[in-house]
JSON list of N, CA and C in Angstrom, two decimals:
[
{"chain": "A", "resi": 19, "resn": "UNK", "atom": "N", "xyz": [2.99, -0.57, 19.66]},
{"chain": "A", "resi": 19, "resn": "UNK", "atom": "CA", "xyz": [2.73, -1.40, 20.78]},
{"chain": "A", "resi": 19, "resn": "UNK", "atom": "C", "xyz": [3.45, -2.69, 20.97]},
{"chain": "A", "resi": 20, "resn": "UNK", "atom": "N", "xyz": [4.09, -3.07, 22.06]},
{"chain": "A", "resi": 20, "resn": "UNK", "atom": "CA", "xyz": [4.76, -4.26, 22.25]},
{"chain": "A", "resi": 20, "resn": "UNK", "atom": "C", "xyz": [3.78, -5.40, 22.83]},
{"chain": "A", "resi": 21, "resn": "UNK", "atom": "N", "xyz": [4.06, -6.51, 22.27]},
{"chain": "A", "resi": 21, "resn": "UNK", "atom": "CA", "xyz": [3.27, -7.75, 22.86]},
{"chain": "A", "resi": 21, "resn": "UNK", "atom": "C", "xyz": [4.21, -8.45, 23.96]},
{"chain": "A", "resi": 22, "resn": "UNK", "atom": "N", "xyz": [3.70, -8.47, 25.14]},
{"chain": "A", "resi": 22, "resn": "UNK", "atom": "CA", "xyz": [4.54, -8.97, 26.23]},
{"chain": "A", "resi": 22, "resn": "UNK", "atom": "C", "xyz": [4.13, -10.28, 26.74]},
{"chain": "A", "resi": 23, "resn": "UNK", "atom": "N", "xyz": [3.05, -10.87, 26.14]},
{"chain": "A", "resi": 23, "resn": "UNK", "atom": "CA", "xyz": [2.67, -12.26, 26.53]},
{"chain": "A", "resi": 23, "resn": "UNK", "atom": "C", "xyz": [2.99, -13.38, 25.35]},
{"chain": "A", "resi": 24, "resn": "UNK", "atom": "N", "xyz": [3.13, -14.50, 25.81]},
{"chain": "A", "resi": 24, "resn": "UNK", "atom": "CA", "xyz": [3.46, -15.56, 24.80]},
{"chain": "A", "resi": 24, "resn": "UNK", "atom": "C", "xyz": [2.33, -15.62, 23.75]},
{"chain": "A", "resi": 25, "resn": "UNK", "atom": "N", "xyz": [2.63, -15.79, 22.50]},
{"chain": "A", "resi": 25, "resn": "UNK", "atom": "CA", "xyz": [1.67, -15.90, 21.44]},
{"chain": "A", "resi": 25, "resn": "UNK", "atom": "C", "xyz": [1.88, -17.06, 20.56]},
{"chain": "A", "resi": 26, "resn": "UNK", "atom": "N", "xyz": [0.80, -17.88, 20.40]},
{"chain": "A", "resi": 26, "resn": "UNK", "atom": "CA", "xyz": [0.89, -19.08, 19.50]},
{"chain": "A", "resi": 26, "resn": "UNK", "atom": "C", "xyz": [0.32, -18.59, 18.17]},
{"chain": "A", "resi": 27, "resn": "UNK", "atom": "N", "xyz": [1.00, -19.01, 17.11]},
{"chain": "A", "resi": 27, "resn": "UNK", "atom": "CA", "xyz": [0.57, -18.61, 15.77]},
{"chain": "A", "resi": 27, "resn": "UNK", "atom": "C", "xyz": [0.38, -19.90, 15.00]},
{"chain": "A", "resi": 28, "resn": "UNK", "atom": "N", "xyz": [-0.75, -20.03, 14.42]},
{"chain": "A", "resi": 28, "resn": "UNK", "atom": "CA", "xyz": [-1.20, -21.17, 13.53]},
{"chain": "A", "resi": 28, "resn": "UNK", "atom": "C", "xyz": [-1.49, -20.79, 12.14]},
{"chain": "A", "resi": 29, "resn": "UNK", "atom": "N", "xyz": [-0.77, -21.42, 11.08]},
{"chain": "A", "resi": 29, "resn": "UNK", "atom": "CA", "xyz": [-0.97, -20.86, 9.70]},
{"chain": "A", "resi": 29, "resn": "UNK", "atom": "C", "xyz": [-0.95, -22.08, 8.76]},
{"chain": "A", "resi": 30, "resn": "UNK", "atom": "N", "xyz": [-1.79, -22.10, 7.90]},
{"chain": "A", "resi": 30, "resn": "UNK", "atom": "CA", "xyz": [-1.84, -23.01, 6.76]},
{"chain": "A", "resi": 30, "resn": "UNK", "atom": "C", "xyz": [-0.95, -22.79, 5.65]},
{"chain": "A", "resi": 31, "resn": "UNK", "atom": "N", "xyz": [-0.09, -23.68, 5.21]},
{"chain": "A", "resi": 31, "resn": "UNK", "atom": "CA", "xyz": [0.89, -23.54, 4.11]},
{"chain": "A", "resi": 31, "resn": "UNK", "atom": "C", "xyz": [0.11, -23.22, 2.76]},
{"chain": "A", "resi": 32, "resn": "UNK", "atom": "N", "xyz": [-1.16, -23.59, 2.65]},
{"chain": "A", "resi": 32, "resn": "UNK", "atom": "CA", "xyz": [-1.87, -23.43, 1.45]},
{"chain": "A", "resi": 32, "resn": "UNK", "atom": "C", "xyz": [-2.76, -22.12, 1.53]},
{"chain": "A", "resi": 33, "resn": "UNK", "atom": "N", "xyz": [-2.54, -21.25, 2.41]},
{"chain": "A", "resi": 33, "resn": "UNK", "atom": "CA", "xyz": [-3.34, -20.11, 2.63]},
{"chain": "A", "resi": 33, "resn": "UNK", "atom": "C", "xyz": [-3.28, -19.13, 1.51]},
{"chain": "A", "resi": 34, "resn": "UNK", "atom": "N", "xyz": [-4.42, -18.93, 0.79]},
{"chain": "A", "resi": 34, "resn": "UNK", "atom": "CA", "xyz": [-4.37, -18.11, -0.46]},
{"chain": "A", "resi": 34, "resn": "UNK", "atom": "C", "xyz": [-4.80, -16.61, 0.02]},
{"chain": "A", "resi": 35, "resn": "UNK", "atom": "N", "xyz": [-5.37, -16.49, 1.08]},
{"chain": "A", "resi": 35, "resn": "UNK", "atom": "CA", "xyz": [-5.78, -15.17, 1.57]},
{"chain": "A", "resi": 35, "resn": "UNK", "atom": "C", "xyz": [-4.65, -14.36, 2.16]},
{"chain": "A", "resi": 36, "resn": "UNK", "atom": "N", "xyz": [-3.87, -14.96, 2.98]},
{"chain": "A", "resi": 36, "resn": "UNK", "atom": "CA", "xyz": [-2.72, -14.38, 3.73]},
{"chain": "A", "resi": 36, "resn": "UNK", "atom": "C", "xyz": [-1.57, -15.27, 3.44]},
{"chain": "A", "resi": 37, "resn": "UNK", "atom": "N", "xyz": [-0.51, -14.88, 2.78]},
{"chain": "A", "resi": 37, "resn": "UNK", "atom": "CA", "xyz": [0.63, -15.76, 2.47]},
{"chain": "A", "resi": 37, "resn": "UNK", "atom": "C", "xyz": [1.30, -16.08, 3.80]},
{"chain": "A", "resi": 38, "resn": "UNK", "atom": "N", "xyz": [2.05, -17.28, 3.71]},
{"chain": "A", "resi": 38, "resn": "UNK", "atom": "CA", "xyz": [2.69, -17.91, 4.76]},
{"chain": "A", "resi": 38, "resn": "UNK", "atom": "C", "xyz": [3.95, -16.84, 5.16]},
{"chain": "A", "resi": 39, "resn": "UNK", "atom": "N", "xyz": [4.45, -16.13, 4.27]},
{"chain": "A", "resi": 39, "resn": "UNK", "atom": "CA", "xyz": [5.44, -15.27, 4.49]},
{"chain": "A", "resi": 39, "resn": "UNK", "atom": "C", "xyz": [5.04, -14.30, 5.72]},
{"chain": "A", "resi": 40, "resn": "UNK", "atom": "N", "xyz": [3.77, -14.00, 5.79]},
{"chain": "A", "resi": 40, "resn": "UNK", "atom": "CA", "xyz": [3.25, -13.11, 6.75]},
{"chain": "A", "resi": 40, "resn": "UNK", "atom": "C", "xyz": [3.45, -13.68, 8.15]},
{"chain": "A", "resi": 41, "resn": "UNK", "atom": "N", "xyz": [3.31, -15.14, 8.18]},
{"chain": "A", "resi": 41, "resn": "UNK", "atom": "CA", "xyz": [3.42, -15.77, 9.34]},
{"chain": "A", "resi": 41, "resn": "UNK", "atom": "C", "xyz": [4.93, -15.69, 9.98]},
{"chain": "A", "resi": 42, "resn": "UNK", "atom": "N", "xyz": [5.93, -15.87, 9.04]},
{"chain": "A", "resi": 42, "resn": "UNK", "atom": "CA", "xyz": [7.19, -15.73, 9.45]},
{"chain": "A", "resi": 42, "resn": "UNK", "atom": "C", "xyz": [7.57, -14.34, 9.87]},
{"chain": "A", "resi": 43, "resn": "UNK", "atom": "N", "xyz": [6.98, -13.34, 9.18]},
{"chain": "A", "resi": 43, "resn": "UNK", "atom": "CA", "xyz": [6.98, -11.92, 9.73]},
{"chain": "A", "resi": 43, "resn": "UNK", "atom": "C", "xyz": [6.57, -11.69, 11.10]},
{"chain": "A", "resi": 44, "resn": "UNK", "atom": "N", "xyz": [5.50, -12.31, 11.34]},
{"chain": "A", "resi": 44, "resn": "UNK", "atom": "CA", "xyz": [4.87, -12.16, 12.76]},
{"chain": "A", "resi": 44, "resn": "UNK", "atom": "C", "xyz": [5.81, -12.92, 13.83]},
{"chain": "A", "resi": 45, "resn": "UNK", "atom": "N", "xyz": [6.25, -14.03, 13.33]},
{"chain": "A", "resi": 45, "resn": "UNK", "atom": "CA", "xyz": [7.07, -14.92, 14.27]},
{"chain": "A", "resi": 45, "resn": "UNK", "atom": "C", "xyz": [8.42, -13.96, 14.55]},
{"chain": "A", "resi": 46, "resn": "UNK", "atom": "N", "xyz": [8.86, -13.47, 13.56]},
{"chain": "A", "resi": 46, "resn": "UNK", "atom": "CA", "xyz": [10.15, -12.62, 13.75]},
{"chain": "A", "resi": 46, "resn": "UNK", "atom": "C", "xyz": [9.95, -11.31, 14.62]},
{"chain": "A", "resi": 47, "resn": "UNK", "atom": "N", "xyz": [8.88, -10.77, 14.48]},
{"chain": "A", "resi": 47, "resn": "UNK", "atom": "CA", "xyz": [8.50, -9.45, 15.22]},
{"chain": "A", "resi": 47, "resn": "UNK", "atom": "C", "xyz": [7.93, -9.68, 16.60]},
{"chain": "A", "resi": 48, "resn": "UNK", "atom": "N", "xyz": [7.21, -10.76, 16.92]},
{"chain": "A", "resi": 48, "resn": "UNK", "atom": "CA", "xyz": [6.71, -11.18, 18.08]},
{"chain": "A", "resi": 48, "resn": "UNK", "atom": "C", "xyz": [7.87, -11.98, 18.90]},
{"chain": "A", "resi": 49, "resn": "UNK", "atom": "N", "xyz": [8.51, -11.46, 19.85]},
{"chain": "A", "resi": 49, "resn": "UNK", "atom": "CA", "xyz": [9.68, -12.16, 20.39]},
{"chain": "A", "resi": 49, "resn": "UNK", "atom": "C", "xyz": [9.34, -13.52, 21.10]},
{"chain": "A", "resi": 50, "resn": "UNK", "atom": "N", "xyz": [8.18, -13.39, 21.78]},
{"chain": "A", "resi": 50, "resn": "UNK", "atom": "CA", "xyz": [7.89, -14.58, 22.66]},
{"chain": "A", "resi": 50, "resn": "UNK", "atom": "C", "xyz": [6.60, -15.31, 21.85]},
{"chain": "A", "resi": 51, "resn": "UNK", "atom": "N", "xyz": [6.99, -15.89, 20.70]},
{"chain": "A", "resi": 51, "resn": "UNK", "atom": "CA", "xyz": [5.95, -16.53, 19.93]},
{"chain": "A", "resi": 51, "resn": "UNK", "atom": "C", "xyz": [6.38, -17.85, 19.40]},
{"chain": "A", "resi": 52, "resn": "UNK", "atom": "N", "xyz": [5.41, -18.71, 19.06]},
{"chain": "A", "resi": 52, "resn": "UNK", "atom": "CA", "xyz": [5.68, -19.99, 18.53]},
{"chain": "A", "resi": 52, "resn": "UNK", "atom": "C", "xyz": [4.86, -20.18, 17.36]},
{"chain": "A", "resi": 53, "resn": "UNK", "atom": "N", "xyz": [5.46, -20.46, 16.20]},
{"chain": "A", "resi": 53, "resn": "UNK", "atom": "CA", "xyz": [4.81, -20.58, 14.77]},
{"chain": "A", "resi": 53, "resn": "UNK", "atom": "C", "xyz": [4.73, -22.14, 14.50]},
{"chain": "A", "resi": 54, "resn": "UNK", "atom": "N", "xyz": [3.51, -22.49, 14.13]},
{"chain": "A", "resi": 54, "resn": "UNK", "atom": "CA", "xyz": [3.19, -23.77, 13.52]},
{"chain": "A", "resi": 54, "resn": "UNK", "atom": "C", "xyz": [2.61, -23.55, 12.08]},
{"chain": "A", "resi": 55, "resn": "UNK", "atom": "N", "xyz": [3.31, -23.99, 11.07]},
{"chain": "A", "resi": 55, "resn": "UNK", "atom": "CA", "xyz": [2.80, -23.84, 9.74]},
{"chain": "A", "resi": 55, "resn": "UNK", "atom": "C", "xyz": [2.28, -25.38, 9.53]},
{"chain": "A", "resi": 56, "resn": "UNK", "atom": "N", "xyz": [0.95, -25.43, 9.25]},
{"chain": "A", "resi": 56, "resn": "UNK", "atom": "CA", "xyz": [0.24, -26.64, 9.01]},
{"chain": "A", "resi": 56, "resn": "UNK", "atom": "C", "xyz": [0.11, -27.07, 7.53]},
{"chain": "A", "resi": 57, "resn": "UNK", "atom": "N", "xyz": [0.77, -28.12, 7.26]},
{"chain": "A", "resi": 57, "resn": "UNK", "atom": "CA", "xyz": [0.79, -28.52, 5.86]},
{"chain": "A", "resi": 57, "resn": "UNK", "atom": "C", "xyz": [-0.48, -28.98, 5.27]},
{"chain": "A", "resi": 58, "resn": "UNK", "atom": "N", "xyz": [-0.83, -28.50, 4.06]},
{"chain": "A", "resi": 58, "resn": "UNK", "atom": "CA", "xyz": [-2.03, -29.06, 3.27]},
{"chain": "A", "resi": 58, "resn": "UNK", "atom": "C", "xyz": [-3.27, -28.36, 3.68]},
{"chain": "A", "resi": 59, "resn": "UNK", "atom": "N", "xyz": [-3.27, -27.20, 4.45]},
{"chain": "A", "resi": 59, "resn": "UNK", "atom": "CA", "xyz": [-4.48, -26.55, 4.84]},
{"chain": "A", "resi": 59, "resn": "UNK", "atom": "C", "xyz": [-4.33, -25.05, 4.41]},
{"chain": "A", "resi": 60, "resn": "UNK", "atom": "N", "xyz": [-5.52, -24.39, 4.32]},
{"chain": "A", "resi": 60, "resn": "UNK", "atom": "CA", "xyz": [-5.66, -22.99, 3.93]},
{"chain": "A", "resi": 60, "resn": "UNK", "atom": "C", "xyz": [-5.92, -22.14, 5.09]},
{"chain": "A", "resi": 61, "resn": "UNK", "atom": "N", "xyz": [-6.57, -21.01, 4.74]},
{"chain": "A", "resi": 61, "resn": "UNK", "atom": "CA", "xyz": [-6.84, -19.95, 5.65]},
{"chain": "A", "resi": 61, "resn": "UNK", "atom": "C", "xyz": [-7.84, -20.23, 6.68]},
{"chain": "A", "resi": 62, "resn": "UNK", "atom": "N", "xyz": [-8.90, -21.02, 6.34]},
{"chain": "A", "resi": 62, "resn": "UNK", "atom": "CA", "xyz": [-10.09, -21.35, 7.20]},
{"chain": "A", "resi": 62, "resn": "UNK", "atom": "C", "xyz": [-10.13, -22.82, 7.61]},
{"chain": "A", "resi": 63, "resn": "UNK", "atom": "N", "xyz": [-8.95, -23.38, 7.87]},
{"chain": "A", "resi": 63, "resn": "UNK", "atom": "CA", "xyz": [-8.96, -24.91, 8.08]},
{"chain": "A", "resi": 63, "resn": "UNK", "atom": "C", "xyz": [-9.72, -25.14, 9.45]},
{"chain": "A", "resi": 64, "resn": "UNK", "atom": "N", "xyz": [-9.90, -24.19, 10.27]},
{"chain": "A", "resi": 64, "resn": "UNK", "atom": "CA", "xyz": [-10.83, -24.43, 11.42]},
{"chain": "A", "resi": 64, "resn": "UNK", "atom": "C", "xyz": [-12.13, -24.87, 11.07]},
{"chain": "A", "resi": 65, "resn": "UNK", "atom": "N", "xyz": [-12.53, -24.51, 9.82]},
{"chain": "A", "resi": 65, "resn": "UNK", "atom": "CA", "xyz": [-13.97, -24.98, 9.37]},
{"chain": "A", "resi": 65, "resn": "UNK", "atom": "C", "xyz": [-13.80, -26.28, 8.51]},
{"chain": "A", "resi": 66, "resn": "UNK", "atom": "N", "xyz": [-12.70, -26.38, 7.76]},
{"chain": "A", "resi": 66, "resn": "UNK", "atom": "CA", "xyz": [-12.61, -27.49, 6.81]},
{"chain": "A", "resi": 66, "resn": "UNK", "atom": "C", "xyz": [-11.95, -28.76, 7.45]},
{"chain": "A", "resi": 67, "resn": "UNK", "atom": "N", "xyz": [-11.36, -28.64, 8.41]},
{"chain": "A", "resi": 67, "resn": "UNK", "atom": "CA", "xyz": [-10.64, -29.81, 9.13]},
{"chain": "A", "resi": 67, "resn": "UNK", "atom": "C", "xyz": [-10.56, -29.48, 10.71]},
{"chain": "A", "resi": 68, "resn": "UNK", "atom": "N", "xyz": [-11.62, -29.37, 11.37]},
{"chain": "A", "resi": 68, "resn": "UNK", "atom": "CA", "xyz": [-11.74, -29.04, 12.76]},
{"chain": "A", "resi": 68, "resn": "UNK", "atom": "C", "xyz": [-10.94, -29.88, 13.60]},
{"chain": "A", "resi": 69, "resn": "UNK", "atom": "N", "xyz": [-10.92, -31.16, 13.30]},
{"chain": "A", "resi": 69, "resn": "UNK", "atom": "CA", "xyz": [-10.04, -32.06, 14.07]},
{"chain": "A", "resi": 69, "resn": "UNK", "atom": "C", "xyz": [-8.57, -31.72, 14.09]},
{"chain": "A", "resi": 70, "resn": "UNK", "atom": "N", "xyz": [-8.03, -31.49, 12.98]},
{"chain": "A", "resi": 70, "resn": "UNK", "atom": "CA", "xyz": [-6.62, -30.93, 12.82]},
{"chain": "A", "resi": 70, "resn": "UNK", "atom": "C", "xyz": [-6.39, -29.73, 13.45]},
{"chain": "A", "resi": 71, "resn": "UNK", "atom": "N", "xyz": [-7.42, -28.75, 13.33]},
{"chain": "A", "resi": 71, "resn": "UNK", "atom": "CA", "xyz": [-7.20, -27.41, 14.01]},
{"chain": "A", "resi": 71, "resn": "UNK", "atom": "C", "xyz": [-7.22, -27.51, 15.42]},
{"chain": "A", "resi": 72, "resn": "UNK", "atom": "N", "xyz": [-8.13, -28.40, 15.98]},
{"chain": "A", "resi": 72, "resn": "UNK", "atom": "CA", "xyz": [-8.24, -28.57, 17.50]},
{"chain": "A", "resi": 72, "resn": "UNK", "atom": "C", "xyz": [-6.88, -29.16, 17.87]},
{"chain": "A", "resi": 73, "resn": "UNK", "atom": "N", "xyz": [-6.27, -30.00, 17.26]},
{"chain": "A", "resi": 73, "resn": "UNK", "atom": "CA", "xyz": [-5.02, -30.66, 17.72]},
{"chain": "A", "resi": 73, "resn": "UNK", "atom": "C", "xyz": [-4.02, -29.53, 17.79]},
{"chain": "A", "resi": 74, "resn": "UNK", "atom": "N", "xyz": [-3.76, -28.70, 16.62]},
{"chain": "A", "resi": 74, "resn": "UNK", "atom": "CA", "xyz": [-2.76, -27.58, 16.46]},
{"chain": "A", "resi": 74, "resn": "UNK", "atom": "C", "xyz": [-3.07, -26.63, 17.57]},
{"chain": "A", "resi": 75, "resn": "UNK", "atom": "N", "xyz": [-4.36, -26.22, 17.78]},
{"chain": "A", "resi": 75, "resn": "UNK", "atom": "CA", "xyz": [-4.84, -25.23, 18.87]},
{"chain": "A", "resi": 75, "resn": "UNK", "atom": "C", "xyz": [-4.36, -25.74, 20.17]},
{"chain": "A", "resi": 76, "resn": "UNK", "atom": "N", "xyz": [-4.63, -26.89, 20.52]},
{"chain": "A", "resi": 76, "resn": "UNK", "atom": "CA", "xyz": [-4.36, -27.56, 21.86]},
{"chain": "A", "resi": 76, "resn": "UNK", "atom": "C", "xyz": [-2.90, -27.44, 22.12]},
{"chain": "A", "resi": 77, "resn": "UNK", "atom": "N", "xyz": [-2.08, -27.75, 21.06]},
{"chain": "A", "resi": 77, "resn": "UNK", "atom": "CA", "xyz": [-0.60, -27.76, 21.21]},
{"chain": "A", "resi": 77, "resn": "UNK", "atom": "C", "xyz": [-0.14, -26.34, 21.47]},
{"chain": "A", "resi": 78, "resn": "UNK", "atom": "N", "xyz": [-0.73, -25.40, 20.74]},
{"chain": "A", "resi": 78, "resn": "UNK", "atom": "CA", "xyz": [-0.29, -23.94, 21.07]},
{"chain": "A", "resi": 78, "resn": "UNK", "atom": "C", "xyz": [-0.66, -23.45, 22.45]},
{"chain": "A", "resi": 79, "resn": "UNK", "atom": "N", "xyz": [-1.82, -23.86, 22.93]},
{"chain": "A", "resi": 79, "resn": "UNK", "atom": "CA", "xyz": [-2.22, -23.54, 24.17]},
{"chain": "A", "resi": 79, "resn": "UNK", "atom": "C", "xyz": [-1.29, -24.14, 25.22]},
{"chain": "A", "resi": 80, "resn": "UNK", "atom": "N", "xyz": [-0.95, -25.39, 25.01]},
{"chain": "A", "resi": 80, "resn": "UNK", "atom": "CA", "xyz": [0.09, -25.98, 26.03]},
{"chain": "A", "resi": 80, "resn": "UNK", "atom": "C", "xyz": [1.40, -25.22, 25.99]},
{"chain": "A", "resi": 81, "resn": "UNK", "atom": "N", "xyz": [1.67, -24.86, 24.78]},
{"chain": "A", "resi": 81, "resn": "UNK", "atom": "CA", "xyz": [2.97, -24.11, 24.71]},
{"chain": "A", "resi": 81, "resn": "UNK", "atom": "C", "xyz": [2.96, -22.75, 25.56]},
{"chain": "A", "resi": 82, "resn": "UNK", "atom": "N", "xyz": [1.74, -22.03, 25.28]},
{"chain": "A", "resi": 82, "resn": "UNK", "atom": "CA", "xyz": [1.59, -20.86, 26.02]},
{"chain": "A", "resi": 82, "resn": "UNK", "atom": "C", "xyz": [1.63, -21.06, 27.60]},
{"chain": "A", "resi": 83, "resn": "UNK", "atom": "N", "xyz": [0.90, -22.11, 28.02]},
{"chain": "A", "resi": 83, "resn": "UNK", "atom": "CA", "xyz": [0.77, -22.25, 29.37]},
{"chain": "A", "resi": 83, "resn": "UNK", "atom": "C", "xyz": [2.16, -22.73, 29.98]},
{"chain": "A", "resi": 84, "resn": "UNK", "atom": "N", "xyz": [2.98, -23.19, 29.16]},
{"chain": "A", "resi": 84, "resn": "UNK", "atom": "CA", "xyz": [4.25, -23.70, 29.70]},
{"chain": "A", "resi": 84, "resn": "UNK", "atom": "C", "xyz": [5.33, -22.58, 29.62]},
{"chain": "A", "resi": 85, "resn": "UNK", "atom": "N", "xyz": [4.99, -21.38, 29.15]},
{"chain": "A", "resi": 85, "resn": "UNK", "atom": "CA", "xyz": [5.93, -20.27, 29.16]},
{"chain": "A", "resi": 85, "resn": "UNK", "atom": "C", "xyz": [6.10, -19.48, 30.34]}
]
């Protein structure tokens, strides 16, 4: 299946569950995507640093809305 809508991807560079290389793979395969690798956070940083996650999520939503 092809993804035809804009996709925002947020990834922590300290993710031990899913390697950051997977994020770059997704970015490469999903043509209309935007990748933000967040420094110093892991897989579940929406729980450990909700403020930082909210900021990154908001930026991705704005990117999608402007596509």
